[in-house]
Short mmCIF file of C-alpha atoms in Angstrom, two decimals:
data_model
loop_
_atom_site.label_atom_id
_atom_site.label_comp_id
_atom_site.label_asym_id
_atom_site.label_seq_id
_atom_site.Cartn_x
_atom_site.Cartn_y
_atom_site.Cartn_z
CA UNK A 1 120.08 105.83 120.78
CA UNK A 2 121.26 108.15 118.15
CA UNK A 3 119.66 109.29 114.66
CA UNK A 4 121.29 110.69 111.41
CA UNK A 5 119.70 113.25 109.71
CA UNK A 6 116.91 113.08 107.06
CA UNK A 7 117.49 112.25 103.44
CA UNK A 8 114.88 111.85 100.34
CA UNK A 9 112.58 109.02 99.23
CA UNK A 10 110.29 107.86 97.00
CA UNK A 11 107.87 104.82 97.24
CA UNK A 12 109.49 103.80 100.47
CA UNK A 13 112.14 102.03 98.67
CA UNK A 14 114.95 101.69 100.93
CA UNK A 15 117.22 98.49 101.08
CA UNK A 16 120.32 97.49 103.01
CA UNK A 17 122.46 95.02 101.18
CA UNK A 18 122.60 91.29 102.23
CA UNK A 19 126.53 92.47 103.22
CA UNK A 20 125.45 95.09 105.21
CA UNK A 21 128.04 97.57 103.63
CA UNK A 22 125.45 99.26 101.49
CA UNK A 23 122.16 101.18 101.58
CA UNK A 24 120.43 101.73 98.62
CA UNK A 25 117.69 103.95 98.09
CA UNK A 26 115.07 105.05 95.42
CA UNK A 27 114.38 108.92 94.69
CA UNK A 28 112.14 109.23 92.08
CA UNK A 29 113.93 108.06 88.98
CA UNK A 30 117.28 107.98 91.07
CA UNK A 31 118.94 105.04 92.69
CA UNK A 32 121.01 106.15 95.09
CA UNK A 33 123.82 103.91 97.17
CA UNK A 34 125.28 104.88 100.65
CA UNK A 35 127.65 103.66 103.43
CA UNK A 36 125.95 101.94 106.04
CA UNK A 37 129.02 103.38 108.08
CA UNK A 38 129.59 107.07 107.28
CA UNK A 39 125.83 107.29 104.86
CA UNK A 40 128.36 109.03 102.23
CA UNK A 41 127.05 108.47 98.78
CA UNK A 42 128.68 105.81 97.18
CA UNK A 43 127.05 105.63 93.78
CA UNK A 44 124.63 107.53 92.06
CA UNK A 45 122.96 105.30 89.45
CA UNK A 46 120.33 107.44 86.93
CA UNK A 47 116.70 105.08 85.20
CA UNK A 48 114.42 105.67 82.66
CA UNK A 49 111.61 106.22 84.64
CA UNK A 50 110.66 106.19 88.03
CA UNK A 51 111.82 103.34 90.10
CA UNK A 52 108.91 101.11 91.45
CA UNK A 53 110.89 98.39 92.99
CA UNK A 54 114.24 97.68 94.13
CA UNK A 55 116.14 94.46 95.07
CA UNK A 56 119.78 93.46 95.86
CA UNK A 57 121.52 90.49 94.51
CA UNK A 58 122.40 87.97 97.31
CA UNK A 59 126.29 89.01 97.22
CA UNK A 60 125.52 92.50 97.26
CA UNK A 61 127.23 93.11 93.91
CA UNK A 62 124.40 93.92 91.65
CA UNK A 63 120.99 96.09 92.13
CA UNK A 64 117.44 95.36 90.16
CA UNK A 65 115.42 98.50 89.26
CA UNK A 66 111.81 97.58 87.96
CA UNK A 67 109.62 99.98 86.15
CA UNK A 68 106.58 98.66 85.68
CA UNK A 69 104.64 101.14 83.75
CA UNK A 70 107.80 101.55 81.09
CA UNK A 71 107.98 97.28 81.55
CA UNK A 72 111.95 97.75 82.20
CA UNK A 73 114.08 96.26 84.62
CA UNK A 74 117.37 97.96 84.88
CA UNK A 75 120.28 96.73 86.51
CA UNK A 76 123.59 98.23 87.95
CA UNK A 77 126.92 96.98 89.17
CA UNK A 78 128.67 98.51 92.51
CA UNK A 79 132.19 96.98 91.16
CA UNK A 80 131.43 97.94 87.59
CA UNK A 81 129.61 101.41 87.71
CA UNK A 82 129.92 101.91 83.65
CA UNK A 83 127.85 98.54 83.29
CA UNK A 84 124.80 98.23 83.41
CA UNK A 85 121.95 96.33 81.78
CA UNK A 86 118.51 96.93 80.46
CA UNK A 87 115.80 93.98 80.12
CA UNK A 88 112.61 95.47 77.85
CA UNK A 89 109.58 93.44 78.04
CA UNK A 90 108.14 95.23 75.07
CA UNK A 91 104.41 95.24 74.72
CA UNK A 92 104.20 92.41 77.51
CA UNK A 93 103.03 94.30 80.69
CA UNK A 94 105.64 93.78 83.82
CA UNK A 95 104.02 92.51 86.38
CA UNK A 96 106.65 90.96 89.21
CA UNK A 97 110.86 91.57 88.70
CA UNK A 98 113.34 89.23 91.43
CA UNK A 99 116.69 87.85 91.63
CA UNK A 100 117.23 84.07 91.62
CA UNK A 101 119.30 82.97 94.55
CA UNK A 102 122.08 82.86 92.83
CA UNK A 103 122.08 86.65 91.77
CA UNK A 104 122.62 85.57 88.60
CA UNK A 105 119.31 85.48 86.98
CA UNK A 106 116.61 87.80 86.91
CA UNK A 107 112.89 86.21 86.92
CA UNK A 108 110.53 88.76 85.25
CA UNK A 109 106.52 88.16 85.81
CA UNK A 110 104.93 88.96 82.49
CA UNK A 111 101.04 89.88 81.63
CA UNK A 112 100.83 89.32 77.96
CA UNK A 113 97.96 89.18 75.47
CA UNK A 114 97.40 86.14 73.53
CA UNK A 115 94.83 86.07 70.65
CA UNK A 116 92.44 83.06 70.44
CA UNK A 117 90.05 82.88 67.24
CA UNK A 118 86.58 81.84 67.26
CA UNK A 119 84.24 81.26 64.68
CA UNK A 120 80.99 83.64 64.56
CA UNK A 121 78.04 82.57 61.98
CA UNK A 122 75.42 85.26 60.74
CA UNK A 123 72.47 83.94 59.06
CA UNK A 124 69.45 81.27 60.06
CA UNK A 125 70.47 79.32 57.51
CA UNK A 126 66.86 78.49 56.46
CA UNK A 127 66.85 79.92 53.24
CA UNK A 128 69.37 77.33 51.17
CA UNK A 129 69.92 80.11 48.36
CA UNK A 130 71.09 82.85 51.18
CA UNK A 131 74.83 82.62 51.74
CA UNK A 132 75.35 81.99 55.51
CA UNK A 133 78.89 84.74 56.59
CA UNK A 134 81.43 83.69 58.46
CA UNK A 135 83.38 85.51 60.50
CA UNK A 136 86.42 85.08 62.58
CA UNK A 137 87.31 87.30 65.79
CA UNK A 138 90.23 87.82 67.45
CA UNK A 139 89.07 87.44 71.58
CA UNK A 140 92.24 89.04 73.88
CA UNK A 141 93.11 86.16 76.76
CA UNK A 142 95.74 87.33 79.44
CA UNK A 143 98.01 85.55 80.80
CA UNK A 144 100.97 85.56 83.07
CA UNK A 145 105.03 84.00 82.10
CA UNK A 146 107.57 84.44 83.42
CA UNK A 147 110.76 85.01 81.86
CA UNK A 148 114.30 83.79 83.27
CA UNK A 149 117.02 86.45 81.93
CA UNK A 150 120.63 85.08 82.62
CA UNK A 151 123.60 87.75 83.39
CA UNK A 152 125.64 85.26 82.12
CA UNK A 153 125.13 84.05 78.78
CA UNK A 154 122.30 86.30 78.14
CA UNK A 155 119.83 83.06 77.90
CA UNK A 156 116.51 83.50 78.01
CA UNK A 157 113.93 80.60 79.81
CA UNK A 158 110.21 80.82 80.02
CA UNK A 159 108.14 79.34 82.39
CA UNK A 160 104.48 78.72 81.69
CA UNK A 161 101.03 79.18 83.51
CA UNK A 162 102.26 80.60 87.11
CA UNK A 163 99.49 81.87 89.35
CA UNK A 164 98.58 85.87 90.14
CA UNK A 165 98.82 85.48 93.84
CA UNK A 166 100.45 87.27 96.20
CA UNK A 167 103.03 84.45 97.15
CA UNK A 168 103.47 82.34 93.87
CA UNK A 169 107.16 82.07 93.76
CA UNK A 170 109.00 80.68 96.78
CA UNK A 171 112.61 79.71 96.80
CA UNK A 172 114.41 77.87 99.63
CA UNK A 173 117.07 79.19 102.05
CA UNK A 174 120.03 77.59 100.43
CA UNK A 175 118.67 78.67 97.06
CA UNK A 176 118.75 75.31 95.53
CA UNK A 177 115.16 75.02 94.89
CA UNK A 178 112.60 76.94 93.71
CA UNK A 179 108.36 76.60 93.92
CA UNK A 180 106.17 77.77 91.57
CA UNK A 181 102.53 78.05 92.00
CA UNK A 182 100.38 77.54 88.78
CA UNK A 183 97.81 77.76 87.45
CA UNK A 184 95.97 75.62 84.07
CA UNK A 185 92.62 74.45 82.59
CA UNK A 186 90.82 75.85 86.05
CA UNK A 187 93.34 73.70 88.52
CA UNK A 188 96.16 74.61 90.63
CA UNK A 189 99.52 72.99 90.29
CA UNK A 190 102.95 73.19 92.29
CA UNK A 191 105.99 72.71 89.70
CA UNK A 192 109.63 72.50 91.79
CA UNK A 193 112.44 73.99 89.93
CA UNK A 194 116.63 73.16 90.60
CA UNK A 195 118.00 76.91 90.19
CA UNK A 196 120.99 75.86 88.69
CA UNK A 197 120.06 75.04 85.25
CA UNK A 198 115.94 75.30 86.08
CA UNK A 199 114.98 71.92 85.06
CA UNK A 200 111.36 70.81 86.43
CA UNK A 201 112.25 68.47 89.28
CA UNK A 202 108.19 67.69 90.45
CA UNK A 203 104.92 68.55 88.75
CA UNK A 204 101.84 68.16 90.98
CA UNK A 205 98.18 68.95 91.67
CA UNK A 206 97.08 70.07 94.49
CA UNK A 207 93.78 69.87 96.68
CA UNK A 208 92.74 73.72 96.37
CA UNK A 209 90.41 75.55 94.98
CA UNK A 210 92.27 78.80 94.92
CA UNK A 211 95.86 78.81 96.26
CA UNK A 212 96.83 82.06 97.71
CA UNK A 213 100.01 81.49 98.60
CA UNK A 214 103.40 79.13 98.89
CA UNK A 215 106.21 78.89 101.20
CA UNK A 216 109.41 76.81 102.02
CA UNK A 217 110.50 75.97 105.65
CA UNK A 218 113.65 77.98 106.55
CA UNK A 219 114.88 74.01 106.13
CA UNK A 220 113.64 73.90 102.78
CA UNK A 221 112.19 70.43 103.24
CA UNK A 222 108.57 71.22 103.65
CA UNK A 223 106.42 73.56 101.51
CA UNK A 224 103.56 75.27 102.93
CA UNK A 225 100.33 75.57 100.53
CA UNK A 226 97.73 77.73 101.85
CA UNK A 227 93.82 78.21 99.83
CA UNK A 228 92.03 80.93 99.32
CA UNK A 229 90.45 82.59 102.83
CA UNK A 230 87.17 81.60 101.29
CA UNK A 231 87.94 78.16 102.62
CA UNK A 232 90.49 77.28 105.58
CA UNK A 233 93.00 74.55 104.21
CA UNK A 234 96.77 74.38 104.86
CA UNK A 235 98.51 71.75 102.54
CA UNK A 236 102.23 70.50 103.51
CA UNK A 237 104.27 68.77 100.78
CA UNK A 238 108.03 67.25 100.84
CA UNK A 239 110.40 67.87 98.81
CA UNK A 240 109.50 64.89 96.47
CA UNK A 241 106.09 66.51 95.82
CA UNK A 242 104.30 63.42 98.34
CA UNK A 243 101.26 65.46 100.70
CA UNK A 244 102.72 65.25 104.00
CA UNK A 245 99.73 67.02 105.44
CA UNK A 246 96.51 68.71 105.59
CA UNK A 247 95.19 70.93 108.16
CA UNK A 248 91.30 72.30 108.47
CA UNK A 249 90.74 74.17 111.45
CA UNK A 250 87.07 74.77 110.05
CA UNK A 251 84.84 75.07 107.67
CA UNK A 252 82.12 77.73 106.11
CA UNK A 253 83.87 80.89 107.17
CA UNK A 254 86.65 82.92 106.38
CA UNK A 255 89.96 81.30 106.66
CA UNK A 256 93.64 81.51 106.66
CA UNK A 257 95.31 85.07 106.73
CA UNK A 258 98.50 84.80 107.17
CA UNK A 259 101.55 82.14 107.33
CA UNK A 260 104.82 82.29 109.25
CA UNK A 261 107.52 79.26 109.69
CA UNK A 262 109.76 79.52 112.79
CA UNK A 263 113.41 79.71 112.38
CA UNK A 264 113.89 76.82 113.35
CA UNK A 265 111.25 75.54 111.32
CA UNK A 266 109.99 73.18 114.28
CA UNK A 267 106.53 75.44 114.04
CA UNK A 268 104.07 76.81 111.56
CA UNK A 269 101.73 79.74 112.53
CA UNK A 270 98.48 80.22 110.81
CA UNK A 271 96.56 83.46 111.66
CA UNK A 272 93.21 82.96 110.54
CA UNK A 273 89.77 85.46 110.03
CA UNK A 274 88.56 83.91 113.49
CA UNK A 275 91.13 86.33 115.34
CA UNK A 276 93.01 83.00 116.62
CA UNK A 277 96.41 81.96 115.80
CA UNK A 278 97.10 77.85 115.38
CA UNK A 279 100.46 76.57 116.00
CA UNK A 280 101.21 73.32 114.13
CA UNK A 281 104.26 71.38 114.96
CA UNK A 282 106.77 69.84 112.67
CA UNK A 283 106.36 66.26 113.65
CA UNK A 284 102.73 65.03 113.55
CA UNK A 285 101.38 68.54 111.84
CA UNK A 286 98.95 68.75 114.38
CA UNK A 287 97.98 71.65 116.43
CA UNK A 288 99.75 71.86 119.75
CA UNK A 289 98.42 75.38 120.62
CA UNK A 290 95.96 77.82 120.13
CA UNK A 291 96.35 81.67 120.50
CA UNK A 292 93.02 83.71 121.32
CA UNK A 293 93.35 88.00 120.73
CA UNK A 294 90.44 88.46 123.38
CA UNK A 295 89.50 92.54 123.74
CA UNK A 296 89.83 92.35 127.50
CA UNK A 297 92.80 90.67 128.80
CA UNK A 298 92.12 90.23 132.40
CA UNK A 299 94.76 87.39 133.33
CA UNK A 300 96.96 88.68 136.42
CA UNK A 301 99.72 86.75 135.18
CA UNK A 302 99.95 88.98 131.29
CA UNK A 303 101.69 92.45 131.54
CA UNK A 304 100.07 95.03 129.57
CA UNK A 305 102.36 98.15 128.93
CA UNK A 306 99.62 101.21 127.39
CA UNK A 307 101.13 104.20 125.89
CA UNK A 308 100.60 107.39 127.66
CA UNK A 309 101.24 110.67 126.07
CA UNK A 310 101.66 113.42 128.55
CA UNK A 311 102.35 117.57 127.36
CA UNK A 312 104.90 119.33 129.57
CA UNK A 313 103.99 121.78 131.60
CA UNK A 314 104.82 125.33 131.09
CA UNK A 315 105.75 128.23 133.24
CA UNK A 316 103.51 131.34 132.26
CA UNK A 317 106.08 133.80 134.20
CA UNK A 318 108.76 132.74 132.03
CA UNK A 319 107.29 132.38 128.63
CA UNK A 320 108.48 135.05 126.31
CA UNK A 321 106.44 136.40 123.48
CA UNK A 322 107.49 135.56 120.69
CA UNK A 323 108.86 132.76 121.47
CA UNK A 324 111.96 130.78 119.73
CA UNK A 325 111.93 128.26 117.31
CA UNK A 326 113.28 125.73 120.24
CA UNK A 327 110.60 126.70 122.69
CA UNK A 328 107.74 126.76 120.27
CA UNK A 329 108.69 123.22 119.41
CA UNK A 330 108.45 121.92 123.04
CA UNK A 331 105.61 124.07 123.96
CA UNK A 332 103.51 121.89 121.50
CA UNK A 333 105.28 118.66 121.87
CA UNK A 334 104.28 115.75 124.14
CA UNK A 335 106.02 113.25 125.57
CA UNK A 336 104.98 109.55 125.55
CA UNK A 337 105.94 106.27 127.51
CA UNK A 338 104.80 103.26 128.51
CA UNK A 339 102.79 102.34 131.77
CA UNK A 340 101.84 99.33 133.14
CA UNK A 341 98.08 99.36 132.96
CA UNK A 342 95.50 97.92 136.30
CA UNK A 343 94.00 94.99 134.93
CA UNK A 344 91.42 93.85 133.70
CA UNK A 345 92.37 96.36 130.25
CA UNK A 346 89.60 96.79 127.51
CA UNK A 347 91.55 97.61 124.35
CA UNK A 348 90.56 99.45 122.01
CA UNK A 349 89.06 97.54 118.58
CA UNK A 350 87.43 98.64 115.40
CA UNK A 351 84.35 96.80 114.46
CA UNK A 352 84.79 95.22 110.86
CA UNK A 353 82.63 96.17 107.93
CA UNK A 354 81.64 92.31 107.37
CA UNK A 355 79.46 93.53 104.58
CA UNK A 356 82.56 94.45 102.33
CA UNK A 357 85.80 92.84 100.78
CA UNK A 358 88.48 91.89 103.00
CA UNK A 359 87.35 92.88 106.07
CA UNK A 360 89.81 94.41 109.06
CA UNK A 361 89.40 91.25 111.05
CA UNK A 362 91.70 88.69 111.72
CA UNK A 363 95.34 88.38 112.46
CA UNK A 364 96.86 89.60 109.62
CA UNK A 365 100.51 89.66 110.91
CA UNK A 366 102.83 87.69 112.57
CA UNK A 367 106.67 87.01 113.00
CA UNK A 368 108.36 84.45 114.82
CA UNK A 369 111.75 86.23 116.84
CA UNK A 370 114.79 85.23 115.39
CA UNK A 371 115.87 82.79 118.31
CA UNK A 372 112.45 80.93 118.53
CA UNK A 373 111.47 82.72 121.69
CA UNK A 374 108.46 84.97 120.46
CA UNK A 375 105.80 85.35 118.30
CA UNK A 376 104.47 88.83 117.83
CA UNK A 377 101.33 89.27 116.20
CA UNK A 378 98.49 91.78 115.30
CA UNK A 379 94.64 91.12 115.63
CA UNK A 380 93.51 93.34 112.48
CA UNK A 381 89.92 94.31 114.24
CA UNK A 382 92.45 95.28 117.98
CA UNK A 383 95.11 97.55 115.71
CA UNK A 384 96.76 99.62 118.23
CA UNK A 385 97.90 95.84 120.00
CA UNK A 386 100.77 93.75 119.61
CA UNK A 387 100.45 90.35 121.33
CA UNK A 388 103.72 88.84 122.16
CA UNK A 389 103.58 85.17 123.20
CA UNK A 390 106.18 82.77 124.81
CA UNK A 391 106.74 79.44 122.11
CA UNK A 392 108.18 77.99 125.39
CA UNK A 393 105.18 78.22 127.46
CA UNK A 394 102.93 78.55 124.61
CA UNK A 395 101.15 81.22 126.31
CA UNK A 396 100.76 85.11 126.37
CA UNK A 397 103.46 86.75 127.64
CA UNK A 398 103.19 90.53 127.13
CA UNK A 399 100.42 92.58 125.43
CA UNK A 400 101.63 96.36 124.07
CA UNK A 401 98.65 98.79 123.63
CA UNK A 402 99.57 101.28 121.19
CA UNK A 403 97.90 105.12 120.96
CA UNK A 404 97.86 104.74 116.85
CA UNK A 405 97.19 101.90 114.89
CA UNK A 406 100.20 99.27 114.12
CA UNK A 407 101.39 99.87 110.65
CA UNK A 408 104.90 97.30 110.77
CA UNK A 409 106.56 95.08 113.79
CA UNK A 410 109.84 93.63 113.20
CA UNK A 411 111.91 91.94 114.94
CA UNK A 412 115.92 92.46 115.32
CA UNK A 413 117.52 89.43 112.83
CA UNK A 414 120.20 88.91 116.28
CA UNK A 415 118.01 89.37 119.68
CA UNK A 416 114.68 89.04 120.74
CA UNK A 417 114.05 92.79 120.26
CA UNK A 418 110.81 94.27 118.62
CA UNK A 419 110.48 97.76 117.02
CA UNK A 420 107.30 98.66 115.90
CA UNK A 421 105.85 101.60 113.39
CA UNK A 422 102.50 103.54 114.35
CA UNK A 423 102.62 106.26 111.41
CA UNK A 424 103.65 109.29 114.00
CA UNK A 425 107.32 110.23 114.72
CA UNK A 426 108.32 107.73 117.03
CA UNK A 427 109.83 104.59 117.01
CA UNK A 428 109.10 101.25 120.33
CA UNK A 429 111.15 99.09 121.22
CA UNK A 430 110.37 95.80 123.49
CA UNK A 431 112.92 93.06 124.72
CA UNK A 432 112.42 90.94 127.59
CA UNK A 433 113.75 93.39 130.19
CA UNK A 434 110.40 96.12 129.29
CA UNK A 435 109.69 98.26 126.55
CA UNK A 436 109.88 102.26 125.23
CA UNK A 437 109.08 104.79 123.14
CA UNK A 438 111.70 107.64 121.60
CA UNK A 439 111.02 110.42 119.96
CA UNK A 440 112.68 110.66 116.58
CA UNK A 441 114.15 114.10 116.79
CA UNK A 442 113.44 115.76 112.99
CA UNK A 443 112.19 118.86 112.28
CA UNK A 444 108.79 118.64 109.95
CA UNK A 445 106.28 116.10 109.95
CA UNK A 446 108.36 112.83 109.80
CA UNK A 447 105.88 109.95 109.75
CA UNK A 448 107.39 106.57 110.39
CA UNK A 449 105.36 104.10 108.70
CA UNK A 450 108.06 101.57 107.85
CA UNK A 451 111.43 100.17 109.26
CA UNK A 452 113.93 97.78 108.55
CA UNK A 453 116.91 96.28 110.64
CA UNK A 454 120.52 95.89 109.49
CA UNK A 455 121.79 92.33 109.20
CA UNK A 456 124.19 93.55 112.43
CA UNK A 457 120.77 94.18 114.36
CA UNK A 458 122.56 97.47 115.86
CA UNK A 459 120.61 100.32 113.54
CA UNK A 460 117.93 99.72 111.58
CA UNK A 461 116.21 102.44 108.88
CA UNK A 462 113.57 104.71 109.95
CA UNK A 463 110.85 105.69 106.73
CA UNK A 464 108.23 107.69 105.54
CA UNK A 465 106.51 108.75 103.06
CA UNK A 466 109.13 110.55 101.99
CA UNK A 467 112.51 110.47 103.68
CA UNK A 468 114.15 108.21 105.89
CA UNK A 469 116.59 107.92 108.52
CA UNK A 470 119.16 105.92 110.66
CA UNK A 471 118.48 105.06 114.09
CA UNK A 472 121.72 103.44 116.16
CA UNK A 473 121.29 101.57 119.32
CA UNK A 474 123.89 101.63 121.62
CA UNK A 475 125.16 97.78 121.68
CA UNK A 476 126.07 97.73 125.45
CA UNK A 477 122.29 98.94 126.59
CA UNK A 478 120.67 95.96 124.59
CA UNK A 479 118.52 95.77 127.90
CA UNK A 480 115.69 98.48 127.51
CA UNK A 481 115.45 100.17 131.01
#
């Protein structure tokens, strides 16, 4: 495993394009654009303001810059560098900036101010000869639009009423479709669009009180509805708008947390507030398994690798005083790596604050492996753990205790190989063969609290808050030893 040296940040916006030719990166008002190969600069693009979001097109040719604060998306051109555009949203506030699928179109979330009058009478109107005053106010409403820019012909489409959730917009893989979650007279509504001239296809209701989020099967002929975690409710709809589906696990309590299709899109994964995950299947959309995060794990037949961190030892007799820059360095290093821990294992868990808003309880991540294998997922309240669990066997297969709390798992887009973030200067790694921990060798506090793989699955980007970094894995040890 190699690692390139460190270069500048801001906002932890670091891409690789959907080509995997191209890194771009964000430094304060900066938009910079490497080789994946040789990391030599290949464009240097300068914005208005600081950048606050970044996002390739799908063919790689075109980058979005979104400024919220300034409401201005700008946009550059890798085979054009002199062109560029510039979308204002004037006094409406920028909420949300993405490509269509087509990279075509840019679909700008808008918060704008809308004035609606009302009528405000002073007076009793007892005494006939007193004049009653009227009085009209202007009362500020907000709401949200969003805005379809083409690249094109410069066109310009609106789209009414979507929701402020965290996953309102949802297009499918082949980028034909897209859903919209909205949101009108106090009821929530699905509306499918065809990206290719956005004409409504379906307009429906749905059974929620709150939706909190949408999302397509990787087949794109299922969509995924999920309520708010006040009440557990997971909707499924076909393509034709018709309710295939709907799942309660329970009611009165906290519910759904997160959503996750397979790739295959034969299973749907709910992590709920009840520290269980709930596989449905893709036939009956019943549950066919159920996934417990227990804080012991006693089984004989789960492997539990704990990370150890061990300090060298050092040899008084040949210490010198002072000593170098090298030999300070290891002197207050240590070294960590995995054991296999005696069972039964208590790990280690946070008890939630159920008192206050979204509690740390609950698995609040999960990610299916990118051959169907795995799931890996985190128990919020048990944050140092990843639970990895075989979708053959439907069972536990290997538990990873961590020394610092889980900040991002992902897995490589080509094998089932995990690396995970813990916010210190290390980077794991876990495949089917065992798992390990390197040291990222950078001088300074380098943090990683965020990673991403490229598209090859043989390096992936190492960042923090700050700075980032290339890690390459050598492609003939793809079994950890």
């Amino acid at each position: 495993m190699n690692f390139s040296e460190c270069f500048k940040l801001s906002g932890q916006l670091c891409k690789f394009s959907p080509d995997g030719k191209c890194l771009a990166s964000g430094v304060q008002y900066r938009l910079v654009v490497r080789s994946t190969e040789t990391l030599q600069i290949l464009q240097l693009f300068t914005c208005l303001d600081q950048i606050q979001y970044i996002e390739w097109s799908s063919d790689s040719l075109f980058i979005l810059c979104a400024m919220y604060k300034r409401g201005v998306v700008q946009v550059w051109s890798l085979e054009q560098p002199d062109w560029h555009c510039k979308i204002d949203e004037g006094s409406a506030g920028l909420v949300a900036s993405c490509w269509s699928p087509d990279g075509r179109h840019i679909l700008n979330t808008t918060e704008f101010h809308g004035k609606s009058d009302f009528v405000e009478r002073v007076g009793d109107g007892k005494d006939c000869k007193k004049k009653q005053l009227v009085r009209l106010r202007g009362q500020l409403q907000c709401q949200l639009r969003i805005t379809v820019w083409s690249l094109c012909t410069k066109s310009v489409s609106y789209i009414k009423y979507p929701k402020a959730c965290q996953q309102g917009i949802a297009f499918t893989k082949d980028g034909r479709y897209m859903a919209l979650a909205e949101r009108r007279d106090c009821k929530d509504y699905i509306s499918l669009f065809v990206c290719s001239d956005w004409q409504l296809l379906r307009h429906f209701d749905t059974e929620t009180q709150d939706v909190a989020g949408i999302e397509w099967a990787p087949n794109g002929c299922v969509l995924a509805v999920w309520d708010t975690c006040l009440e557990y409710k997971i909707l499924l709809y076909s393509l034709d708008g018709r309710l295939l589906s709907t799942y309660r696990a329970y009611e009165w309590s906290l519910g759904v947390k997160s959503v996750s299709w397979s790739p295959s899109s034969q299973f749907l994964a709910i992590g709920s507030y009840d520290e269980r995950v709930r596989i449905l299947n893709h036939v009956t959309w019943k549950k066919i398994a159920e996934f417990e995060h227990p804080v012991t794990v006693a089984s004989p037949r789960i492997v539990v690798y704990k990370e150890t961190e061990k300090s060298p030892a050092v040899e008084m007799d040949k210490l010198l005083f002072p000593p170098s820059k090298s030999a300070a360095s290891s002197l207050f290093s240590t070294k960590s790596k995995y054991e296999i821990a005696q069972l039964p294992v208590s790990l280690h868990h946070v008890k939630p604050a159920v008192d206050r808003a979204n509690p740390r309880i609950g698995v609040g991540m999960l990610a299916f492996s990118s051959d169907n294998c795995f799931l890996a997922t985190r128990n919020d309240n048990i944050p140092n753990t990843v639970w990895i669990w075989d979708m053959q066997k439907m069972k536990l297969f290997v538990v990873l205790e961590q020394l610092c709390a889980v900040q991002l798992f992902q897995w490589d887009p080509c094998r089932s190989r995990l690396a995970i973030c813990t916010a210190n200067s290390r980077v794991y790694l876990w495949s089917s063969a065992g798992c390990v921990s390197v040291q990222i060798p950078m001088e300074g506090d380098f943090q990683v609290v965020s990673l991403c793989w490229h598209s090859s699955g043989d390096s992936m980007a190492l960042i923090s808050k700050e700075n980032f970094c290339m890690c390459y894995l050598e492609k003939e040890a793809e079994e950890v030893k």
